[in-house]
């Protein structure tokens, strides 16, 4: 009971600040907090690895046991579905908000699951033990406060204890803190909201974008009250109990404009840009945080050498082109033939060829000597016959 009172007081303070800008009284009573985002979940990042195809997706997830979240455990999931090799997305819960970022060309979605203590990202329909999120009629919808640098789709899922699911989509279109009231009767699907097993909230992440969520509660909306009682919190105008989710903005007067920000201060990841192609930035808690991309190259010297392929560094990505080369298997080096006594196959072939050449030279020389000898012998014989003939005359 004390936890719910503290949560209601926190939401009341946030909404009373909005009242200062609107001067309109609209009632919203908080019945239950799903997550106040005060207990942290360390940042998760997903990097698109080299050699990825456009049809592949990559996921990173973690489960954090927290006493003051619905079901006692928060599952955080980040999935990249498209983008350039080496680019990444991240998500975290810290300092009272859930945020996801894509500072580069990478897109996908980020998800929060509340389905009890089960240590996995698979939906457990029995994780919340047939929880009545209507509070026996005391609650009739979700209240979300969010902002995004680009239009972002949030999809709410409610899973029944005995099976089935219901869902509804709400788009966040502004980068100002905005309340979104989503009535239970706007959900599509067959689920008994008085016997719920799990709740999930999924948000899309576009390239070069960021979103923040700092309020996620269940309660009921009451029409305008002439003088709201102390037990009621207030909302800015524009909220109505209709067949479609409605929104209301709260000015964010304390946010600095990009022109006034310092080099390390940011409102979104778009404000963090780097001239170094291998350094990426993420805007975390208003500060630009840099990430070194290990798979990136600044020059061809950063690319690993691959046999029979020529490396090239194009836009931070190592690319390879096949080139002609001697097959190492047909001409093994001396380390592959320890029995050659230090001689490679090339050396042995050279010795054999040299020996053959020498033998040929010797044979030619001997043949020449033999021919000369034979001719001299013939000349000697002819001279003797001539002398004999002269003497007989």
Tab-separated table of C-alpha atoms in Angstrom:
chain	number	residue	atom	x	y	z
A	1	UNK	CA	0.000	0.000	0.000
A	2	UNK	CA	2.816	2.393	0.886
A	3	UNK	CA	4.462	1.728	-2.509
A	4	UNK	CA	1.298	2.634	-4.399
A	5	UNK	CA	0.910	5.828	-2.334
A	6	UNK	CA	4.497	6.870	-3.109
A	7	UNK	CA	3.996	6.181	-6.806
A	8	UNK	CA	0.747	8.146	-6.854
A	9	UNK	CA	2.431	11.086	-5.132
A	10	UNK	CA	5.270	11.002	-7.699
A	11	UNK	CA	2.871	11.003	-10.625
A	12	UNK	CA	0.813	13.750	-8.976
A	13	UNK	CA	3.886	15.962	-8.721
A	14	UNK	CA	4.706	15.394	-12.400
A	15	UNK	CA	1.171	16.132	-13.459
A	16	UNK	CA	0.862	19.185	-11.201
A	17	UNK	CA	3.846	20.676	-13.015
A	18	UNK	CA	1.887	20.221	-16.236
A	19	UNK	CA	-1.048	22.013	-14.629
A	20	UNK	CA	1.093	25.125	-14.230
A	21	UNK	CA	1.258	25.360	-18.024
A	22	UNK	CA	-2.378	24.513	-18.730
A	23	UNK	CA	-4.469	25.935	-15.859
A	24	UNK	CA	-7.042	23.199	-16.591
A	25	UNK	CA	-8.086	20.530	-14.109
A	26	UNK	CA	-8.488	16.990	-15.425
A	27	UNK	CA	-8.542	14.033	-13.074
A	28	UNK	CA	-6.489	10.853	-13.304
A	29	UNK	CA	-6.178	8.474	-10.374
A	30	UNK	CA	-3.253	6.057	-10.317
A	31	UNK	CA	-4.205	2.578	-9.224
A	32	UNK	CA	-0.934	0.719	-9.904
A	33	UNK	CA	2.581	1.469	-11.152
A	34	UNK	CA	3.999	-0.924	-13.706
A	35	UNK	CA	7.522	0.526	-13.586
A	36	UNK	CA	8.904	3.771	-12.167
A	37	UNK	CA	12.264	3.176	-13.962
A	38	UNK	CA	14.222	4.152	-10.860
A	39	UNK	CA	15.977	0.770	-10.607
A	40	UNK	CA	18.531	0.522	-13.414
A	41	UNK	CA	19.028	-2.019	-16.156
A	42	UNK	CA	22.492	-1.659	-17.669
A	43	UNK	CA	22.657	-0.455	-21.280
A	44	UNK	CA	22.291	-3.097	-23.975
A	45	UNK	CA	23.800	-2.630	-27.437
A	46	UNK	CA	23.418	-4.595	-30.651
A	47	UNK	CA	26.022	-4.123	-33.430
A	48	UNK	CA	25.377	-5.309	-36.995
A	49	UNK	CA	28.276	-7.736	-37.667
A	50	UNK	CA	30.257	-7.996	-40.921
A	51	UNK	CA	28.788	-10.268	-43.573
A	52	UNK	CA	25.193	-9.700	-42.451
A	53	UNK	CA	22.371	-9.936	-44.966
A	54	UNK	CA	19.432	-7.546	-45.140
A	55	UNK	CA	17.079	-10.295	-43.966
A	56	UNK	CA	18.923	-11.044	-40.713
A	57	UNK	CA	18.014	-9.656	-37.302
A	58	UNK	CA	20.138	-9.533	-34.169
A	59	UNK	CA	18.895	-9.437	-30.560
A	60	UNK	CA	20.346	-8.737	-27.141
A	61	UNK	CA	18.350	-9.082	-23.923
A	62	UNK	CA	18.613	-9.131	-20.149
A	63	UNK	CA	16.339	-9.848	-17.183
A	64	UNK	CA	16.599	-7.789	-13.984
A	65	UNK	CA	14.893	-8.753	-10.728
A	66	UNK	CA	13.433	-5.636	-9.128
A	67	UNK	CA	11.058	-5.590	-6.190
A	68	UNK	CA	9.232	-2.410	-7.166
A	69	UNK	CA	8.233	-3.340	-10.732
A	70	UNK	CA	5.143	-5.292	-11.688
A	71	UNK	CA	5.833	-9.022	-11.325
A	72	UNK	CA	9.222	-8.505	-9.665
A	73	UNK	CA	11.253	-8.687	-12.896
A	74	UNK	CA	11.910	-6.429	-15.893
A	75	UNK	CA	12.943	-7.988	-19.213
A	76	UNK	CA	14.672	-5.570	-21.601
A	77	UNK	CA	15.110	-6.608	-25.240
A	78	UNK	CA	16.817	-4.820	-28.153
A	79	UNK	CA	16.500	-6.120	-31.721
A	80	UNK	CA	18.177	-4.730	-34.859
A	81	UNK	CA	16.333	-5.559	-38.085
A	82	UNK	CA	18.199	-3.456	-40.649
A	83	UNK	CA	21.084	-1.069	-41.231
A	84	UNK	CA	24.727	-0.845	-42.238
A	85	UNK	CA	27.479	-3.181	-41.074
A	86	UNK	CA	29.145	-1.879	-37.921
A	87	UNK	CA	26.207	0.348	-36.908
A	88	UNK	CA	24.371	-0.281	-33.643
A	89	UNK	CA	21.356	0.390	-31.414
A	90	UNK	CA	21.158	0.585	-27.632
A	91	UNK	CA	18.598	0.669	-24.827
A	92	UNK	CA	18.738	1.134	-21.060
A	93	UNK	CA	16.709	1.937	-17.957
A	94	UNK	CA	18.280	4.424	-15.578
A	95	UNK	CA	17.628	7.671	-13.717
A	96	UNK	CA	13.854	7.294	-13.895
A	97	UNK	CA	13.470	6.656	-17.621
A	98	UNK	CA	13.556	3.986	-20.296
A	99	UNK	CA	15.406	5.144	-23.382
A	100	UNK	CA	16.537	3.683	-26.684
A	101	UNK	CA	18.901	5.176	-29.232
A	102	UNK	CA	20.024	4.608	-32.793
A	103	UNK	CA	22.785	7.154	-33.505
A	104	UNK	CA	23.553	5.578	-36.897
A	105	UNK	CA	21.868	3.803	-39.804
A	106	UNK	CA	20.306	0.976	-37.791
A	107	UNK	CA	16.620	0.321	-37.100
A	108	UNK	CA	14.620	-2.166	-35.062
A	109	UNK	CA	12.715	-2.119	-31.789
A	110	UNK	CA	13.091	-2.102	-28.010
A	111	UNK	CA	10.808	-4.052	-25.652
A	112	UNK	CA	9.931	-4.186	-21.956
A	113	UNK	CA	8.263	-7.332	-20.597
A	114	UNK	CA	6.547	-7.826	-17.243
A	115	UNK	CA	5.637	-11.493	-16.835
A	116	UNK	CA	6.904	-12.483	-13.418
A	117	UNK	CA	10.229	-13.919	-12.320
A	118	UNK	CA	11.133	-16.439	-15.005
A	119	UNK	CA	14.543	-15.260	-16.275
A	120	UNK	CA	13.768	-15.346	-19.989
A	121	UNK	CA	12.344	-13.185	-22.755
A	122	UNK	CA	9.663	-15.708	-23.686
A	123	UNK	CA	6.175	-14.609	-22.662
A	124	UNK	CA	4.826	-16.453	-19.609
A	125	UNK	CA	1.023	-16.272	-19.609
A	126	UNK	CA	0.954	-17.209	-15.942
A	127	UNK	CA	3.732	-14.878	-14.757
A	128	UNK	CA	1.428	-12.309	-13.072
A	129	UNK	CA	-0.792	-14.925	-11.393
A	130	UNK	CA	-4.132	-13.842	-12.882
A	131	UNK	CA	-3.698	-10.180	-11.909
A	132	UNK	CA	-6.787	-7.979	-12.055
A	133	UNK	CA	-5.370	-4.780	-13.612
A	134	UNK	CA	-8.813	-3.152	-13.449
A	135	UNK	CA	-8.628	-3.234	-9.653
A	136	UNK	CA	-12.234	-4.416	-9.500
A	137	UNK	CA	-13.283	-1.391	-11.499
A	138	UNK	CA	-10.822	1.144	-10.076
A	139	UNK	CA	-8.685	1.333	-13.266
A	140	UNK	CA	-9.645	1.542	-16.930
A	141	UNK	CA	-6.438	2.312	-18.849
A	142	UNK	CA	-2.698	2.861	-19.105
A	143	UNK	CA	-0.959	6.210	-18.729
A	144	UNK	CA	2.349	6.713	-20.535
A	145	UNK	CA	4.571	9.752	-20.683
A	146	UNK	CA	6.985	9.692	-23.632
A	147	UNK	CA	8.855	11.745	-26.191
A	148	UNK	CA	10.723	10.847	-29.394
A	149	UNK	CA	12.930	12.621	-31.917
A	150	UNK	CA	11.094	10.919	-34.829
A	151	UNK	CA	7.572	9.429	-35.042
A	152	UNK	CA	7.716	6.261	-32.947
A	153	UNK	CA	5.105	3.507	-32.668
A	154	UNK	CA	4.462	2.097	-29.189
A	155	UNK	CA	2.495	-1.131	-29.054
A	156	UNK	CA	0.856	-2.324	-25.829
A	157	UNK	CA	0.258	-6.050	-25.335
A	158	UNK	CA	-1.835	-7.648	-22.585
A	159	UNK	CA	-1.662	-11.467	-22.285
A	160	UNK	CA	-4.400	-13.480	-20.609
A	161	UNK	CA	-3.661	-15.914	-17.807
A	162	UNK	CA	-5.530	-18.643	-19.677
A	163	UNK	CA	-4.155	-17.653	-23.099
A	164	UNK	CA	-4.939	-15.091	-25.749
A	165	UNK	CA	-3.689	-11.552	-26.176
A	166	UNK	CA	-4.929	-8.054	-26.890
A	167	UNK	CA	-2.982	-5.119	-28.280
A	168	UNK	CA	-3.245	-1.497	-29.327
A	169	UNK	CA	-0.856	0.896	-31.076
A	170	UNK	CA	-0.069	4.465	-30.019
A	171	UNK	CA	2.261	6.735	-32.007
A	172	UNK	CA	4.504	9.249	-30.258
A	173	UNK	CA	5.055	12.149	-32.625
A	174	UNK	CA	6.706	14.888	-30.592
A	175	UNK	CA	10.032	15.469	-28.877
A	176	UNK	CA	8.293	17.127	-25.920
A	177	UNK	CA	7.195	15.314	-22.775
A	178	UNK	CA	3.694	14.124	-23.634
A	179	UNK	CA	1.065	12.109	-21.751
A	180	UNK	CA	-0.733	9.303	-23.580
A	181	UNK	CA	-3.866	7.775	-22.070
A	182	UNK	CA	-4.751	4.354	-23.520
A	183	UNK	CA	-8.116	2.963	-22.323
A	184	UNK	CA	-8.509	-0.778	-21.952
A	185	UNK	CA	-11.571	-0.737	-24.224
A	186	UNK	CA	-9.424	0.368	-27.190
A	187	UNK	CA	-7.485	-2.936	-27.261
A	188	UNK	CA	-8.050	-5.440	-30.069
A	189	UNK	CA	-8.175	-9.094	-29.054
A	190	UNK	CA	-9.817	-11.436	-26.572
A	191	UNK	CA	-8.345	-11.026	-23.080
A	192	UNK	CA	-9.902	-10.855	-19.642
A	193	UNK	CA	-8.340	-7.739	-18.064
A	194	UNK	CA	-9.373	-9.041	-14.646
A	195	UNK	CA	-7.086	-12.081	-15.043
A	196	UNK	CA	-3.849	-11.005	-16.741
A	197	UNK	CA	-0.659	-13.079	-17.020
A	198	UNK	CA	1.781	-10.673	-18.706
A	199	UNK	CA	2.176	-7.113	-20.039
A	200	UNK	CA	4.571	-6.010	-22.780
A	201	UNK	CA	5.445	-2.628	-24.288
A	202	UNK	CA	7.351	-2.498	-27.600
A	203	UNK	CA	8.618	0.627	-29.374
A	204	UNK	CA	10.057	0.940	-32.855
A	205	UNK	CA	13.458	2.592	-33.286
A	206	UNK	CA	14.223	4.435	-36.494
A	207	UNK	CA	17.722	5.254	-37.748
A	208	UNK	CA	19.223	8.372	-36.160
A	209	UNK	CA	16.500	8.582	-33.505
A	210	UNK	CA	15.874	8.373	-29.766
A	211	UNK	CA	12.885	7.979	-27.465
A	212	UNK	CA	12.347	8.382	-23.710
A	213	UNK	CA	9.622	7.035	-21.399
A	214	UNK	CA	9.427	8.082	-17.743
A	215	UNK	CA	5.856	7.197	-16.686
A	216	UNK	CA	4.089	3.854	-17.103
A	217	UNK	CA	1.132	3.348	-14.754
A	218	UNK	CA	-2.424	1.995	-14.630
A	219	UNK	CA	-5.352	4.018	-13.389
A	220	UNK	CA	-8.617	5.658	-14.293
A	221	UNK	CA	-9.563	8.923	-15.912
A	222	UNK	CA	-12.374	11.044	-14.530
A	223	UNK	CA	-14.049	13.911	-16.397
A	224	UNK	CA	-13.202	17.504	-15.462
A	225	UNK	CA	-13.818	18.193	-11.835
A	226	UNK	CA	-14.734	21.700	-10.555
A	227	UNK	CA	-12.330	21.231	-7.663
A	228	UNK	CA	-10.332	18.005	-7.612
A	229	UNK	CA	-9.930	16.353	-4.239
A	230	UNK	CA	-6.453	15.929	-2.719
A	231	UNK	CA	-6.524	12.208	-3.548
A	232	UNK	CA	-6.778	12.940	-7.254
A	233	UNK	CA	-3.864	13.792	-9.507
A	234	UNK	CA	-4.321	16.026	-12.517
A	235	UNK	CA	-3.622	15.848	-16.252
A	236	UNK	CA	-3.264	18.520	-18.898
A	237	UNK	CA	-6.212	19.026	-21.269
A	238	UNK	CA	-7.016	16.822	-24.210
A	239	UNK	CA	-7.543	13.518	-22.413
A	240	UNK	CA	-10.926	11.891	-22.961
A	241	UNK	CA	-12.342	8.431	-22.545
A	242	UNK	CA	-13.007	7.610	-26.198
A	243	UNK	CA	-12.484	4.777	-28.646
A	244	UNK	CA	-9.004	5.996	-29.595
A	245	UNK	CA	-5.993	6.743	-27.410
A	246	UNK	CA	-5.478	10.469	-26.856
A	247	UNK	CA	-2.454	12.602	-26.095
A	248	UNK	CA	-1.531	15.809	-24.343
A	249	UNK	CA	1.726	17.769	-24.428
A	250	UNK	CA	3.692	19.260	-21.588
A	251	UNK	CA	6.133	22.060	-22.465
A	252	UNK	CA	9.743	21.180	-21.803
A	253	UNK	CA	11.015	24.663	-21.054
A	254	UNK	CA	14.206	23.470	-19.366
A	255	UNK	CA	15.565	21.704	-22.426
A	256	UNK	CA	18.406	23.641	-24.076
A	257	UNK	CA	18.232	24.427	-27.759
A	258	UNK	CA	20.874	22.750	-29.962
A	259	UNK	CA	22.464	26.119	-30.731
A	260	UNK	CA	23.133	26.738	-27.027
A	261	UNK	CA	24.487	23.322	-26.170
A	262	UNK	CA	28.140	22.631	-25.489
A	263	UNK	CA	30.202	20.129	-27.439
A	264	UNK	CA	29.296	17.239	-25.113
A	265	UNK	CA	25.686	18.192	-24.343
A	266	UNK	CA	22.800	16.751	-26.350
A	267	UNK	CA	19.054	16.416	-26.528
A	268	UNK	CA	19.187	13.429	-28.876
A	269	UNK	CA	21.752	11.326	-30.690
A	270	UNK	CA	21.343	13.574	-33.730
A	271	UNK	CA	23.179	16.273	-31.775
A	272	UNK	CA	26.224	14.014	-31.402
A	273	UNK	CA	28.130	13.872	-34.654
A	274	UNK	CA	31.706	12.771	-35.271
A	275	UNK	CA	34.080	13.461	-38.137
A	276	UNK	CA	35.748	10.116	-37.396
A	277	UNK	CA	33.916	7.396	-39.301
A	278	UNK	CA	34.965	4.774	-36.743
A	279	UNK	CA	33.607	6.627	-33.712
A	280	UNK	CA	29.875	6.619	-32.938
A	281	UNK	CA	28.010	8.657	-30.340
A	282	UNK	CA	25.006	7.989	-28.172
A	283	UNK	CA	23.132	10.655	-26.218
A	284	UNK	CA	22.809	9.341	-22.654
A	285	UNK	CA	21.401	11.566	-19.932
A	286	UNK	CA	22.020	14.654	-22.044
A	287	UNK	CA	25.705	13.880	-22.638
A	288	UNK	CA	27.318	12.593	-25.853
A	289	UNK	CA	29.035	9.258	-25.135
A	290	UNK	CA	31.432	7.895	-27.760
A	291	UNK	CA	31.784	4.276	-28.874
A	292	UNK	CA	34.748	2.901	-30.834
A	293	UNK	CA	33.678	0.521	-33.597
A	294	UNK	CA	36.197	-2.326	-33.544
A	295	UNK	CA	35.096	-3.659	-36.945
A	296	UNK	CA	35.634	-0.283	-38.643
A	297	UNK	CA	38.676	0.680	-40.707
A	298	UNK	CA	40.239	4.080	-41.248
A	299	UNK	CA	42.726	2.821	-43.861
A	300	UNK	CA	43.622	-0.413	-45.622
A	301	UNK	CA	46.217	-1.045	-42.903
A	302	UNK	CA	43.367	-1.660	-40.435
A	303	UNK	CA	41.985	-4.532	-42.549
A	304	UNK	CA	43.132	-8.109	-41.742
A	305	UNK	CA	45.105	-9.671	-44.578
A	306	UNK	CA	43.476	-12.624	-46.328
A	307	UNK	CA	45.481	-14.947	-48.587
A	308	UNK	CA	44.836	-14.469	-52.313
A	309	UNK	CA	42.618	-11.401	-51.675
A	310	UNK	CA	43.408	-7.695	-51.814
A	311	UNK	CA	41.977	-5.569	-48.992
A	312	UNK	CA	40.266	-2.204	-49.501
A	313	UNK	CA	38.808	0.192	-46.911
A	314	UNK	CA	35.614	1.813	-48.211
A	315	UNK	CA	33.570	4.069	-45.914
A	316	UNK	CA	34.918	2.362	-42.827
A	317	UNK	CA	34.235	-1.188	-44.054
A	318	UNK	CA	36.940	-3.662	-45.081
A	319	UNK	CA	36.235	-5.156	-48.492
A	320	UNK	CA	38.208	-7.812	-50.321
A	321	UNK	CA	38.892	-8.513	-54.012
A	322	UNK	CA	40.181	-11.922	-55.247
A	323	UNK	CA	43.641	-11.777	-56.875
A	324	UNK	CA	45.799	-14.395	-58.614
A	325	UNK	CA	48.344	-16.132	-56.432
A	326	UNK	CA	50.331	-19.372	-56.136
A	327	UNK	CA	48.429	-22.120	-54.432
A	328	UNK	CA	50.211	-22.814	-51.191
A	329	UNK	CA	49.022	-26.417	-51.227
A	330	UNK	CA	50.734	-27.228	-54.553
A	331	UNK	CA	53.987	-25.470	-53.542
A	332	UNK	CA	54.425	-25.986	-49.809
A	333	UNK	CA	57.097	-24.034	-48.070
A	334	UNK	CA	59.874	-25.489	-46.014
A	335	UNK	CA	57.812	-25.411	-42.836
A	336	UNK	CA	55.373	-27.876	-44.383
A	337	UNK	CA	58.185	-30.373	-45.378
A	338	UNK	CA	60.506	-30.914	-42.445
A	339	UNK	CA	62.104	-33.967	-44.158
A	340	UNK	CA	63.674	-31.889	-46.997
A	341	UNK	CA	66.721	-31.024	-44.831
A	342	UNK	CA	66.134	-27.336	-45.337
A	343	UNK	CA	65.607	-27.565	-49.154
A	344	UNK	CA	62.345	-26.517	-50.670
A	345	UNK	CA	60.806	-28.202	-53.705
A	346	UNK	CA	61.989	-25.278	-55.825
A	347	UNK	CA	65.560	-25.790	-54.659
A	348	UNK	CA	65.493	-29.502	-55.463
A	349	UNK	CA	64.102	-28.842	-58.925
A	350	UNK	CA	66.867	-26.266	-59.534
A	351	UNK	CA	69.574	-28.747	-58.583
A	352	UNK	CA	68.151	-31.412	-60.880
A	353	UNK	CA	67.908	-29.003	-63.817
A	354	UNK	CA	71.468	-27.798	-63.186
A	355	UNK	CA	72.778	-31.345	-63.179
A	356	UNK	CA	70.995	-32.122	-66.438
A	357	UNK	CA	72.482	-29.002	-68.078
A	358	UNK	CA	75.981	-29.945	-66.936
A	359	UNK	CA	75.562	-33.493	-68.250
A	360	UNK	CA	74.390	-32.122	-71.601
A	361	UNK	CA	77.393	-29.804	-71.829
A	362	UNK	CA	79.776	-32.688	-71.013
A	363	UNK	CA	78.098	-34.860	-73.640
A	364	UNK	CA	78.391	-32.124	-76.269
A	365	UNK	CA	82.048	-31.616	-75.402
A	366	UNK	CA	82.831	-35.323	-75.571
A	367	UNK	CA	80.940	-35.616	-78.840
A	368	UNK	CA	82.920	-32.753	-80.340
A	369	UNK	CA	86.235	-34.283	-79.252
A	370	UNK	CA	85.226	-37.637	-80.744
A	371	UNK	CA	84.288	-36.063	-84.072
A	372	UNK	CA	87.603	-34.191	-84.296
A	373	UNK	CA	89.505	-37.350	-83.493
A	374	UNK	CA	87.703	-39.342	-86.157
A	375	UNK	CA	88.443	-36.710	-88.828
A	376	UNK	CA	92.136	-36.632	-87.975
A	377	UNK	CA	92.291	-40.393	-88.168
A	378	UNK	CA	90.681	-40.363	-91.618
A	379	UNK	CA	93.112	-37.750	-92.927
A	380	UNK	CA	96.056	-39.753	-91.660
A	381	UNK	CA	94.881	-42.895	-93.472
A	382	UNK	CA	94.364	-41.140	-96.840
A	383	UNK	CA	97.864	-39.628	-96.730
A	384	UNK	CA	99.446	-43.070	-96.195
A	385	UNK	CA	97.648	-44.562	-99.218
A	386	UNK	CA	98.792	-41.681	-101.451
A	387	UNK	CA	102.408	-42.121	-100.401
A	388	UNK	CA	102.223	-45.816	-101.126
A	389	UNK	CA	100.944	-45.207	-104.645
A	390	UNK	CA	103.761	-42.729	-105.389
A	391	UNK	CA	106.413	-45.101	-104.205
A	392	UNK	CA	105.110	-47.912	-106.437
A	393	UNK	CA	105.549	-45.744	-109.514
